[in-house]
Amino acid sequence: MTYCLALRLDEGLVFLADTRTNAGVDNVGTYRKMHVLQPTPDRLFVIESAGSLATTQEVLDRIRRDLAADAATESLATVGHLFEAALYLGRLSHEVASAHREALREVGADGTATFILGGHVGNELPDILLVYPEGNYIRASDERPFLQIGESKYGKFMLELAVQADVDLVTAAKIALGSMMSTASANLSVGPPYDVGIYVNGARTISEFRIESHSPLLDKLSKVWERQLLNGIAELPPITQDDVTDVRTGA
Amino acid sequence: MTYCLALRLDEGLVFLADTRTNAGVDNVGTYRKMHVLQPTPDRLFVIESAGSLATTQEVLDRIRRDLAADAATESLATVGHLFEAALYLGRLSHEVASAHREALREVGADGTATFILGGHVGNELPDILLVYPEGNYIRASDERPFLQIGESKYGKFMLELAVQADVDLVTAAKIALGSMMSTASANLSVGPPYDVGIYVNGARTISEFRIESHSPLLDKLSKVWERQLLNGIAELPPITQDDVTDVRTGA
């Protein structure tokens, strides 16, 4: 599996992706799953991928081939809106998976991929969209302004916390790392290094960095969360008669 | 889905189960998923179930029929060890699911169920076992002395916390409720009321109670966790140059 996420805040966007890939437990690799593309100065795209590594690589190769082709070819340089970029990405993804479907089915495999596409085109407000293997997409909502692909369940509570606390971009990135570490500790198919992208609205460029497995930050972050949760245990209220119903009497 | 869990501590056992059932979003019900059986004074069993409601009900009916039959019939009253009770439960579960398999397959449904079985037989130390639909079982380990069935991913971090903090039985029950609430808030198929069972080693009886959706305890517990996590955000360390690798230079 994989775990990638994106958050949309008032100030900008946060992206985070793990890098672990595996085809069985005896074939584990490290691949970048977060890709930044800026084909022209007026647009910036961040693509995160989950699912078939072969499909995501072929999709990225086709995106680059289309960008190098003549201006009549639809590409990330020609789309007029971010949603058109999502449809374009969805079309490529569906085409690639379809091209290999029969052969993969024979060995019981599935070549589909799911993407998060974030960024902006022209003067539109930056946004994040989730592109399904079938080629359609959804946006993040105002009430739940984050998207996750891959192993999304373990770390969801942390992202909800970031939304609730209405934090700034860098703090959101740190909470997202908490979400990632929580997932990686529960699921071997998710692991470091982690790629982080922070886009400030209007900046037209993205701050990108990688956090290696030996980074002191990961250790510091997990210690803070651990201490706070352990503090929480000490403060848990007692269970009183008002709190419960007796199973035998129903009172 | 469902979320049931059990913890094995030095002092005893903690059980927690939600009660929501659903066959599609327009057919939601409330059913007990935690069942206590004490067929003779020297043994006590707690059975938690996830999966097909029909299968779990038929399994429980068969368990009660066997208990009422003559002493030559294998039942929870005749087994000599907890693991034999697990094998007996697994055999019934597999038989019931197999009896309905063909008919269910025709409508694309699956009648399997998974169980947690906890308790003790005679003077054995109390234990918790997970019984698979195929009829085999595993115990909780010393390193990870809890079991989960159903929607287990969202709330796993809380159980790991309980283990790490080496808490008492009642505190473990409160942390388990935190795990349950975290799951219920993320997944509509899990919901209150919640059934709690606390077994103190050697007590030969179990403290059982229900926490209704309007219980003030749920509100108090979630406020404590929320406050601690928000405190955690304020304490998160800054991201420094030492923590990250530049994507372009690799340094």
mmCIF file of N, CA and C in Angstrom, chain A residues 123-249:
data_model
loop_
_atom_site.group_PDB
_atom_site.id
_atom_site.type_symbol
_atom_site.label_atom_id
_atom_site.label_comp_id
_atom_site.label_asym_id
_atom_site.label_seq_id
_atom_site.Cartn_x
_atom_site.Cartn_y
_atom_site.Cartn_z
ATOM 1 N N ASN A 123 -5.216 32.200 -12.346
ATOM 2 C CA ASN A 123 -5.549 32.911 -11.113
ATOM 3 C C ASN A 123 -6.588 32.205 -10.250
ATOM 4 N N GLU A 124 -6.904 30.971 -10.598
ATOM 5 C CA GLU A 124 -7.838 30.218 -9.759
ATOM 6 C C GLU A 124 -7.239 29.986 -8.374
ATOM 7 N N LEU A 125 -8.119 29.867 -7.373
ATOM 8 C CA LEU A 125 -7.642 29.513 -6.038
ATOM 9 C C LEU A 125 -7.082 28.087 -6.070
ATOM 10 N N PRO A 126 -5.973 27.849 -5.421
ATOM 11 C CA PRO A 126 -5.411 26.493 -5.362
ATOM 12 C C PRO A 126 -6.412 25.526 -4.735
ATOM 13 N N ASP A 127 -6.367 24.303 -5.172
ATOM 14 C CA ASP A 127 -7.322 23.318 -4.673
ATOM 15 C C ASP A 127 -6.673 21.931 -4.705
ATOM 16 N N ILE A 128 -7.353 20.959 -4.094
ATOM 17 C CA ILE A 128 -6.912 19.561 -4.130
ATOM 18 C C ILE A 128 -8.079 18.691 -4.588
ATOM 19 N N LEU A 129 -7.780 17.741 -5.479
ATOM 20 C CA LEU A 129 -8.806 16.855 -6.031
ATOM 21 C C LEU A 129 -8.318 15.418 -5.959
ATOM 22 N N LEU A 130 -9.249 14.512 -5.775
ATOM 23 C CA LEU A 130 -8.927 13.081 -5.771
ATOM 24 C C LEU A 130 -9.421 12.493 -7.090
ATOM 25 N N VAL A 131 -8.505 11.852 -7.833
ATOM 26 C CA VAL A 131 -8.851 11.292 -9.142
ATOM 27 C C VAL A 131 -8.975 9.778 -9.020
ATOM 28 N N TYR A 132 -10.172 9.281 -9.290
ATOM 29 C CA TYR A 132 -10.447 7.847 -9.175
ATOM 30 C C TYR A 132 -9.863 7.076 -10.355
ATOM 31 N N PRO A 133 -9.668 5.750 -10.191
ATOM 32 C CA PRO A 133 -9.149 4.929 -11.302
ATOM 33 C C PRO A 133 -10.053 4.981 -12.528
ATOM 34 N N GLU A 134 -11.329 5.277 -12.342
ATOM 35 C CA GLU A 134 -12.268 5.333 -13.466
ATOM 36 C C GLU A 134 -12.158 6.649 -14.223
ATOM 37 N N GLY A 135 -11.413 7.599 -13.684
ATOM 38 C CA GLY A 135 -11.172 8.841 -14.401
ATOM 39 C C GLY A 135 -11.992 10.021 -13.914
ATOM 40 N N ASN A 136 -12.941 9.809 -13.043
ATOM 41 C CA ASN A 136 -13.681 10.953 -12.475
ATOM 42 C C ASN A 136 -12.983 11.452 -11.209
ATOM 43 N N TYR A 137 -13.497 12.514 -10.631
ATOM 44 C CA TYR A 137 -12.776 13.140 -9.515
ATOM 45 C C TYR A 137 -13.749 13.727 -8.503
ATOM 46 N N ILE A 138 -13.255 13.977 -7.296
ATOM 47 C CA ILE A 138 -13.973 14.788 -6.310
ATOM 48 C C ILE A 138 -12.996 15.799 -5.717
ATOM 49 N N ARG A 139 -13.560 16.924 -5.229
ATOM 50 C CA ARG A 139 -12.752 17.896 -4.493
ATOM 51 C C ARG A 139 -12.834 17.605 -3.006
ATOM 52 N N ALA A 140 -11.904 18.159 -2.237
ATOM 53 C CA ALA A 140 -12.074 18.195 -0.786
ATOM 54 C C ALA A 140 -13.216 19.162 -0.487
ATOM 55 N N SER A 141 -13.924 18.924 0.632
ATOM 56 C CA SER A 141 -15.027 19.819 1.001
ATOM 57 C C SER A 141 -14.531 20.872 1.990
ATOM 58 N N ASP A 142 -15.346 21.897 2.220
ATOM 59 C CA ASP A 142 -14.978 22.908 3.213
ATOM 60 C C ASP A 142 -14.995 22.322 4.615
ATOM 61 N N GLU A 143 -15.882 21.380 4.867
ATOM 62 C CA GLU A 143 -16.018 20.789 6.195
ATOM 63 C C GLU A 143 -14.897 19.766 6.456
ATOM 64 N N ARG A 144 -14.364 19.213 5.406
ATOM 65 C CA ARG A 144 -13.353 18.167 5.541
ATOM 66 C C ARG A 144 -12.299 18.425 4.464
ATOM 67 N N PRO A 145 -11.498 19.485 4.697
ATOM 68 C CA PRO A 145 -10.623 19.977 3.631
ATOM 69 C C PRO A 145 -9.327 19.189 3.491
ATOM 70 N N PHE A 146 -9.456 17.859 3.511
ATOM 71 C CA PHE A 146 -8.266 17.034 3.265
ATOM 72 C C PHE A 146 -8.660 15.837 2.428
ATOM 73 N N LEU A 147 -7.674 15.268 1.746
ATOM 74 C CA LEU A 147 -7.868 14.063 0.947
ATOM 75 C C LEU A 147 -6.792 13.061 1.347
ATOM 76 N N GLN A 148 -7.140 11.792 1.280
ATOM 77 C CA GLN A 148 -6.184 10.728 1.591
ATOM 78 C C GLN A 148 -6.317 9.653 0.527
ATOM 79 N N ILE A 149 -5.213 9.027 0.147
ATOM 80 C CA ILE A 149 -5.265 7.838 -0.707
ATOM 81 C C ILE A 149 -4.375 6.768 -0.084
ATOM 82 N N GLY A 150 -4.696 5.523 -0.393
ATOM 83 C CA GLY A 150 -3.932 4.420 0.184
ATOM 84 C C GLY A 150 -4.471 4.048 1.552
ATOM 85 N N GLU A 151 -3.562 3.833 2.464
ATOM 86 C CA GLU A 151 -3.893 3.317 3.800
ATOM 87 C C GLU A 151 -4.377 4.472 4.683
ATOM 88 N N SER A 152 -5.654 4.858 4.521
ATOM 89 C CA SER A 152 -6.113 6.143 5.051
ATOM 90 C C SER A 152 -6.726 6.086 6.447
ATOM 91 N N LYS A 153 -7.022 4.914 6.968
ATOM 92 C CA LYS A 153 -7.813 4.855 8.196
ATOM 93 C C LYS A 153 -7.037 5.172 9.473
ATOM 94 N N TYR A 154 -5.815 4.636 9.573
ATOM 95 C CA TYR A 154 -5.080 4.763 10.836
ATOM 96 C C TYR A 154 -4.829 6.216 11.230
ATOM 97 N N GLY A 155 -4.581 7.063 10.261
ATOM 98 C CA GLY A 155 -4.143 8.421 10.585
ATOM 99 C C GLY A 155 -5.205 9.482 10.404
ATOM 100 N N LYS A 156 -6.444 9.073 10.190
ATOM 101 C CA LYS A 156 -7.491 10.058 9.893
ATOM 102 C C LYS A 156 -7.733 11.001 11.072
ATOM 103 N N PHE A 157 -7.676 10.469 12.303
ATOM 104 C CA PHE A 157 -7.988 11.321 13.463
ATOM 105 C C PHE A 157 -7.066 12.538 13.551
ATOM 106 N N MET A 158 -5.826 12.375 13.136
ATOM 107 C CA MET A 158 -4.872 13.480 13.215
ATOM 108 C C MET A 158 -5.243 14.596 12.235
ATOM 109 N N LEU A 159 -5.696 14.218 11.054
ATOM 110 C CA LEU A 159 -6.074 15.236 10.070
ATOM 111 C C LEU A 159 -7.323 15.988 10.529
ATOM 112 N N GLU A 160 -8.241 15.271 11.142
ATOM 113 C CA GLU A 160 -9.439 15.934 11.679
ATOM 114 C C GLU A 160 -9.030 16.936 12.755
ATOM 115 N N LEU A 161 -8.003 16.547 13.505
ATOM 116 C CA LEU A 161 -7.499 17.449 14.543
ATOM 117 C C LEU A 161 -6.938 18.727 13.925
ATOM 118 N N ALA A 162 -6.186 18.580 12.852
ATOM 119 C CA ALA A 162 -5.598 19.755 12.196
ATOM 120 C C ALA A 162 -6.691 20.699 11.721
ATOM 121 N N VAL A 163 -7.766 20.135 11.198
ATOM 122 C CA VAL A 163 -8.874 20.957 10.699
ATOM 123 C C VAL A 163 -9.544 21.679 11.858
ATOM 124 N N GLN A 164 -9.770 20.918 12.928
ATOM 125 C CA GLN A 164 -10.471 21.459 14.084
ATOM 126 C C GLN A 164 -9.667 22.582 14.749
ATOM 127 N N ALA A 165 -8.360 22.428 14.768
ATOM 128 C CA ALA A 165 -7.514 23.393 15.470
ATOM 129 C C ALA A 165 -7.199 24.611 14.606
ATOM 130 N N ASP A 166 -7.570 24.560 13.347
ATOM 131 C CA ASP A 166 -7.411 25.711 12.460
ATOM 132 C C ASP A 166 -5.973 26.227 12.484
ATOM 133 N N VAL A 167 -5.039 25.349 12.179
ATOM 134 C CA VAL A 167 -3.611 25.641 12.323
ATOM 135 C C VAL A 167 -3.020 26.277 11.058
ATOM 136 N N ASP A 168 -1.796 26.771 11.181
ATOM 137 C CA ASP A 168 -1.110 27.329 10.013
ATOM 138 C C ASP A 168 -0.484 26.202 9.181
ATOM 139 N N LEU A 169 0.093 26.571 8.044
ATOM 140 C CA LEU A 169 0.579 25.573 7.088
ATOM 141 C C LEU A 169 1.669 24.669 7.659
ATOM 142 N N VAL A 170 2.636 25.270 8.342
ATOM 143 C CA VAL A 170 3.755 24.465 8.845
ATOM 144 C C VAL A 170 3.281 23.538 9.971
ATOM 145 N N THR A 171 2.396 24.043 10.830
ATOM 146 C CA THR A 171 1.845 23.183 11.880
ATOM 147 C C THR A 171 1.019 22.067 11.262
ATOM 148 N N ALA A 172 0.265 22.396 10.218
ATOM 149 C CA ALA A 172 -0.518 21.356 9.526
ATOM 150 C C ALA A 172 0.404 20.279 8.968
ATOM 151 N N ALA A 173 1.563 20.709 8.443
ATOM 152 C CA ALA A 173 2.520 19.726 7.928
ATOM 153 C C ALA A 173 3.020 18.820 9.047
ATOM 154 N N LYS A 174 3.227 19.387 10.239
ATOM 155 C CA LYS A 174 3.705 18.577 11.361
ATOM 156 C C LYS A 174 2.625 17.606 11.836
ATOM 157 N N ILE A 175 1.372 18.066 11.838
ATOM 158 C CA ILE A 175 0.274 17.162 12.220
ATOM 159 C C ILE A 175 0.125 16.064 11.161
ATOM 160 N N ALA A 176 0.296 16.453 9.899
ATOM 161 C CA ALA A 176 0.226 15.453 8.826
ATOM 162 C C ALA A 176 1.306 14.394 9.031
ATOM 163 N N LEU A 177 2.486 14.810 9.474
ATOM 164 C CA LEU A 177 3.549 13.839 9.772
ATOM 165 C C LEU A 177 3.141 12.918 10.913
ATOM 166 N N GLY A 178 2.420 13.474 11.897
ATOM 167 C CA GLY A 178 1.887 12.637 12.975
ATOM 168 C C GLY A 178 0.946 11.586 12.420
ATOM 169 N N SER A 179 0.094 12.008 11.491
ATOM 170 C CA SER A 179 -0.840 11.087 10.835
ATOM 171 C C SER A 179 -0.066 10.001 10.086
ATOM 172 N N MET A 180 1.007 10.407 9.426
ATOM 173 C CA MET A 180 1.837 9.460 8.664
ATOM 174 C C MET A 180 2.522 8.464 9.597
ATOM 175 N N MET A 181 3.078 8.967 10.703
ATOM 176 C CA MET A 181 3.807 8.073 11.618
ATOM 177 C C MET A 181 2.860 7.081 12.278
ATOM 178 N N SER A 182 1.656 7.564 12.603
ATOM 179 C CA SER A 182 0.651 6.691 13.190
ATOM 180 C C SER A 182 0.309 5.553 12.222
ATOM 181 N N THR A 183 0.256 5.879 10.944
ATOM 182 C CA THR A 183 -0.053 4.881 9.919
ATOM 183 C C THR A 183 1.108 3.913 9.728
ATOM 184 N N ALA A 184 2.322 4.482 9.655
ATOM 185 C CA ALA A 184 3.497 3.639 9.417
ATOM 186 C C ALA A 184 3.729 2.676 10.576
ATOM 187 N N SER A 185 3.407 3.111 11.796
ATOM 188 C CA SER A 185 3.628 2.220 12.942
ATOM 189 C C SER A 185 2.622 1.076 12.946
ATOM 190 N N ALA A 186 1.469 1.277 12.302
ATOM 191 C CA ALA A 186 0.431 0.241 12.295
ATOM 192 C C ALA A 186 0.517 -0.643 11.067
ATOM 193 N N ASN A 187 1.150 -0.144 9.995
ATOM 194 C CA ASN A 187 1.092 -0.855 8.721
ATOM 195 C C ASN A 187 2.453 -0.866 8.038
ATOM 196 N N LEU A 188 3.011 -2.045 7.887
ATOM 197 C CA LEU A 188 4.362 -2.188 7.337
ATOM 198 C C LEU A 188 4.485 -1.696 5.900
ATOM 199 N N SER A 189 3.353 -1.586 5.189
ATOM 200 C CA SER A 189 3.433 -1.203 3.779
ATOM 201 C C SER A 189 3.564 0.304 3.600
ATOM 202 N N VAL A 190 3.621 1.038 4.707
ATOM 203 C CA VAL A 190 3.813 2.490 4.665
ATOM 204 C C VAL A 190 5.092 2.802 5.424
ATOM 205 N N GLY A 191 5.993 3.592 4.829
ATOM 206 C CA GLY A 191 7.238 3.854 5.535
ATOM 207 C C GLY A 191 8.029 5.017 4.980
ATOM 208 N N PRO A 192 9.039 5.498 5.754
ATOM 209 C CA PRO A 192 9.863 6.618 5.330
ATOM 210 C C PRO A 192 10.843 6.215 4.247
ATOM 211 N N PRO A 193 11.539 7.182 3.605
ATOM 212 C CA PRO A 193 11.419 8.629 3.808
ATOM 213 C C PRO A 193 10.056 9.181 3.380
ATOM 214 N N TYR A 194 9.756 10.376 3.919
ATOM 215 C CA TYR A 194 8.501 11.051 3.606
ATOM 216 C C TYR A 194 8.784 12.325 2.813
ATOM 217 N N ASP A 195 7.985 12.534 1.765
ATOM 218 C CA ASP A 195 8.123 13.749 0.963
ATOM 219 C C ASP A 195 7.047 14.750 1.343
ATOM 220 N N VAL A 196 7.490 15.978 1.599
ATOM 221 C CA VAL A 196 6.582 17.033 2.037
ATOM 222 C C VAL A 196 6.582 18.151 1.001
ATOM 223 N N GLY A 197 5.420 18.670 0.696
ATOM 224 C CA GLY A 197 5.298 19.849 -0.163
ATOM 225 C C GLY A 197 4.406 20.867 0.516
ATOM 226 N N ILE A 198 4.865 22.115 0.590
ATOM 227 C CA ILE A 198 4.051 23.187 1.184
ATOM 228 C C ILE A 198 3.921 24.303 0.154
ATOM 229 N N TYR A 199 2.678 24.591 -0.221
ATOM 230 C CA TYR A 199 2.410 25.618 -1.225
ATOM 231 C C TYR A 199 1.677 26.773 -0.563
ATOM 232 N N VAL A 200 2.268 27.953 -0.575
ATOM 233 C CA VAL A 200 1.603 29.143 -0.031
ATOM 234 C C VAL A 200 0.835 29.812 -1.167
ATOM 235 N N ASN A 201 -0.438 30.091 -0.919
ATOM 236 C CA ASN A 201 -1.267 30.705 -1.963
ATOM 237 C C ASN A 201 -0.576 31.919 -2.579
ATOM 238 N N GLY A 202 -0.535 31.959 -3.894
ATOM 239 C CA GLY A 202 0.031 33.117 -4.588
ATOM 240 C C GLY A 202 1.531 33.019 -4.784
ATOM 241 N N ALA A 203 2.181 32.030 -4.155
ATOM 242 C CA ALA A 203 3.643 31.957 -4.228
ATOM 243 C C ALA A 203 4.123 31.503 -5.607
ATOM 244 N N ARG A 204 3.281 30.723 -6.289
ATOM 245 C CA ARG A 204 3.621 30.204 -7.636
ATOM 246 C C ARG A 204 4.842 29.288 -7.619
ATOM 247 N N THR A 205 5.264 28.907 -6.440
ATOM 248 C CA THR A 205 6.317 27.904 -6.321
ATOM 249 C C THR A 205 6.042 27.112 -5.050
ATOM 250 N N ILE A 206 6.672 25.945 -4.927
ATOM 251 C CA ILE A 206 6.352 25.099 -3.781
ATOM 252 C C ILE A 206 7.613 24.809 -2.995
ATOM 253 N N SER A 207 7.485 24.761 -1.686
ATOM 254 C CA SER A 207 8.595 24.372 -0.832
ATOM 255 C C SER A 207 8.517 22.855 -0.663
ATOM 256 N N GLU A 208 9.579 22.198 -1.120
ATOM 257 C CA GLU A 208 9.575 20.733 -1.143
ATOM 258 C C GLU A 208 10.744 20.212 -0.342
ATOM 259 N N PHE A 209 10.519 19.259 0.528
ATOM 260 C CA PHE A 209 11.648 18.629 1.208
ATOM 261 C C PHE A 209 11.327 17.199 1.571
ATOM 262 N N ARG A 210 12.377 16.477 1.915
ATOM 263 C CA ARG A 210 12.238 15.061 2.264
ATOM 264 C C ARG A 210 12.666 14.856 3.710
ATOM 265 N N ILE A 211 11.903 14.036 4.445
ATOM 266 C CA ILE A 211 12.265 13.690 5.816
ATOM 267 C C ILE A 211 12.679 12.227 5.833
ATOM 268 N N GLU A 212 13.968 12.013 6.138
ATOM 269 C CA GLU A 212 14.517 10.655 6.126
ATOM 270 C C GLU A 212 14.118 9.912 7.401
ATOM 271 N N SER A 213 14.265 8.595 7.369
ATOM 272 C CA SER A 213 13.837 7.799 8.521
ATOM 273 C C SER A 213 14.628 8.129 9.776
ATOM 274 N N HIS A 214 15.885 8.610 9.600
ATOM 275 C CA HIS A 214 16.709 8.920 10.768
ATOM 276 C C HIS A 214 16.560 10.368 11.211
ATOM 277 N N SER A 215 15.644 11.108 10.615
ATOM 278 C CA SER A 215 15.496 12.517 10.976
ATOM 279 C C SER A 215 15.091 12.669 12.441
ATOM 280 N N PRO A 216 15.787 13.557 13.185
ATOM 281 C CA PRO A 216 15.408 13.767 14.595
ATOM 282 C C PRO A 216 13.974 14.285 14.736
ATOM 283 N N LEU A 217 13.425 14.901 13.685
ATOM 284 C CA LEU A 217 12.063 15.447 13.767
ATOM 285 C C LEU A 217 11.034 14.359 14.070
ATOM 286 N N LEU A 218 11.167 13.214 13.417
ATOM 287 C CA LEU A 218 10.188 12.147 13.611
ATOM 288 C C LEU A 218 10.170 11.697 15.068
ATOM 289 N N ASP A 219 11.359 11.586 15.623
ATOM 290 C CA ASP A 219 11.467 11.177 17.012
ATOM 291 C C ASP A 219 10.862 12.230 17.939
ATOM 292 N N LYS A 220 11.178 13.503 17.672
ATOM 293 C CA LYS A 220 10.651 14.579 18.517
ATOM 294 C C LYS A 220 9.128 14.646 18.435
ATOM 295 N N LEU A 221 8.595 14.539 17.230
ATOM 296 C CA LEU A 221 7.141 14.611 17.058
ATOM 297 C C LEU A 221 6.439 13.470 17.790
ATOM 298 N N SER A 222 6.980 12.242 17.641
ATOM 299 C CA SER A 222 6.260 11.131 18.262
ATOM 300 C C SER A 222 6.340 11.235 19.778
ATOM 301 N N LYS A 223 7.440 11.786 20.315
ATOM 302 C CA LYS A 223 7.541 11.957 21.770
ATOM 303 C C LYS A 223 6.491 12.938 22.285
ATOM 304 N N VAL A 224 6.254 14.023 21.544
ATOM 305 C CA VAL A 224 5.247 15.005 21.982
ATOM 306 C C VAL A 224 3.863 14.375 22.017
ATOM 307 N N TRP A 225 3.497 13.674 20.947
ATOM 308 C CA TRP A 225 2.161 13.057 20.904
ATOM 309 C C TRP A 225 2.000 12.028 22.007
ATOM 310 N N GLU A 226 3.047 11.238 22.180
ATOM 311 C CA GLU A 226 2.990 10.187 23.190
ATOM 312 C C GLU A 226 2.792 10.787 24.582
ATOM 313 N N ARG A 227 3.550 11.828 24.870
ATOM 314 C CA ARG A 227 3.454 12.440 26.202
ATOM 315 C C ARG A 227 2.054 13.021 26.426
ATOM 316 N N GLN A 228 1.516 13.698 25.412
ATOM 317 C CA GLN A 228 0.197 14.303 25.578
ATOM 318 C C GLN A 228 -0.876 13.238 25.769
ATOM 319 N N LEU A 229 -0.782 12.160 25.037
ATOM 320 C CA LEU A 229 -1.787 11.103 25.174
ATOM 321 C C LEU A 229 -1.670 10.441 26.544
ATOM 322 N N LEU A 230 -0.448 10.246 27.008
ATOM 323 C CA LEU A 230 -0.271 9.662 28.339
ATOM 324 C C LEU A 230 -0.787 10.619 29.417
ATOM 325 N N ASN A 231 -0.579 11.936 29.225
ATOM 326 C CA ASN A 231 -1.171 12.919 30.134
ATOM 327 C C ASN A 231 -2.688 12.791 30.127
ATOM 328 N N GLY A 232 -3.232 12.573 28.942
ATOM 329 C CA GLY A 232 -4.682 12.438 28.809
ATOM 330 C C GLY A 232 -5.212 11.303 29.663
ATOM 331 N N ILE A 233 -4.483 10.201 29.701
ATOM 332 C CA ILE A 233 -4.923 9.048 30.497
ATOM 333 C C ILE A 233 -5.098 9.437 31.959
ATOM 334 N N ALA A 234 -4.143 10.213 32.480
ATOM 335 C CA ALA A 234 -4.198 10.606 33.884
ATOM 336 C C ALA A 234 -5.428 11.464 34.178
ATOM 337 N N GLU A 235 -5.931 12.147 33.172
ATOM 338 C CA GLU A 235 -7.058 13.068 33.379
ATOM 339 C C GLU A 235 -8.415 12.459 33.066
ATOM 340 N N LEU A 236 -8.448 11.201 32.637
ATOM 341 C CA LEU A 236 -9.733 10.612 32.247
ATOM 342 C C LEU A 236 -10.697 10.603 33.439
ATOM 343 N N PRO A 237 -11.939 11.029 33.230
ATOM 344 C CA PRO A 237 -12.899 11.089 34.330
ATOM 345 C C PRO A 237 -13.297 9.682 34.782
ATOM 346 N N PRO A 238 -13.739 9.545 36.049
ATOM 347 C CA PRO A 238 -14.193 8.225 36.518
ATOM 348 C C PRO A 238 -15.503 7.822 35.827
ATOM 349 N N ILE A 239 -15.765 6.528 35.804
ATOM 350 C CA ILE A 239 -17.053 6.036 35.308
ATOM 351 C C ILE A 239 -18.015 5.973 36.495
ATOM 352 N N THR A 240 -19.090 6.750 36.453
ATOM 353 C CA THR A 240 -20.036 6.800 37.574
ATOM 354 C C THR A 240 -21.334 6.081 37.208
ATOM 355 N N GLN A 241 -22.223 5.936 38.191
ATOM 356 C CA GLN A 241 -23.524 5.293 37.950
ATOM 357 C C GLN A 241 -24.344 6.057 36.912
ATOM 358 N N ASP A 242 -24.179 7.387 36.858
ATOM 359 C CA ASP A 242 -24.934 8.193 35.884
ATOM 360 C C ASP A 242 -24.496 7.912 34.456
ATOM 361 N N ASP A 243 -23.298 7.365 34.321
ATOM 362 C CA ASP A 243 -22.743 7.179 32.984
ATOM 363 C C ASP A 243 -23.211 5.891 32.314
ATOM 364 N N VAL A 244 -23.671 4.939 33.119
ATOM 365 C CA VAL A 244 -23.881 3.601 32.567
ATOM 366 C C VAL A 244 -25.288 3.090 32.850
ATOM 367 N N THR A 245 -25.660 2.067 32.080
ATOM 368 C CA THR A 245 -26.926 1.378 32.283
ATOM 369 C C THR A 245 -26.596 -0.031 32.763
ATOM 370 N N ASP A 246 -27.288 -0.460 33.809
ATOM 371 C CA ASP A 246 -27.068 -1.820 34.286
ATOM 372 C C ASP A 246 -27.643 -2.803 33.270
ATOM 373 N N VAL A 247 -26.861 -3.803 32.924
ATOM 374 C CA VAL A 247 -27.285 -4.723 31.870
ATOM 375 C C VAL A 247 -28.497 -5.537 32.316
ATOM 376 N N ARG A 248 -28.572 -5.869 33.612
ATOM 377 C CA ARG A 248 -29.656 -6.745 34.081
ATOM 378 C C ARG A 248 -30.951 -5.982 34.329
ATOM 379 N N THR A 249 -30.845 -4.777 34.952
ATOM 380 C CA THR A 249 -32.064 -4.046 35.298
ATOM 381 C C THR A 249 -32.459 -3.040 34.221
#
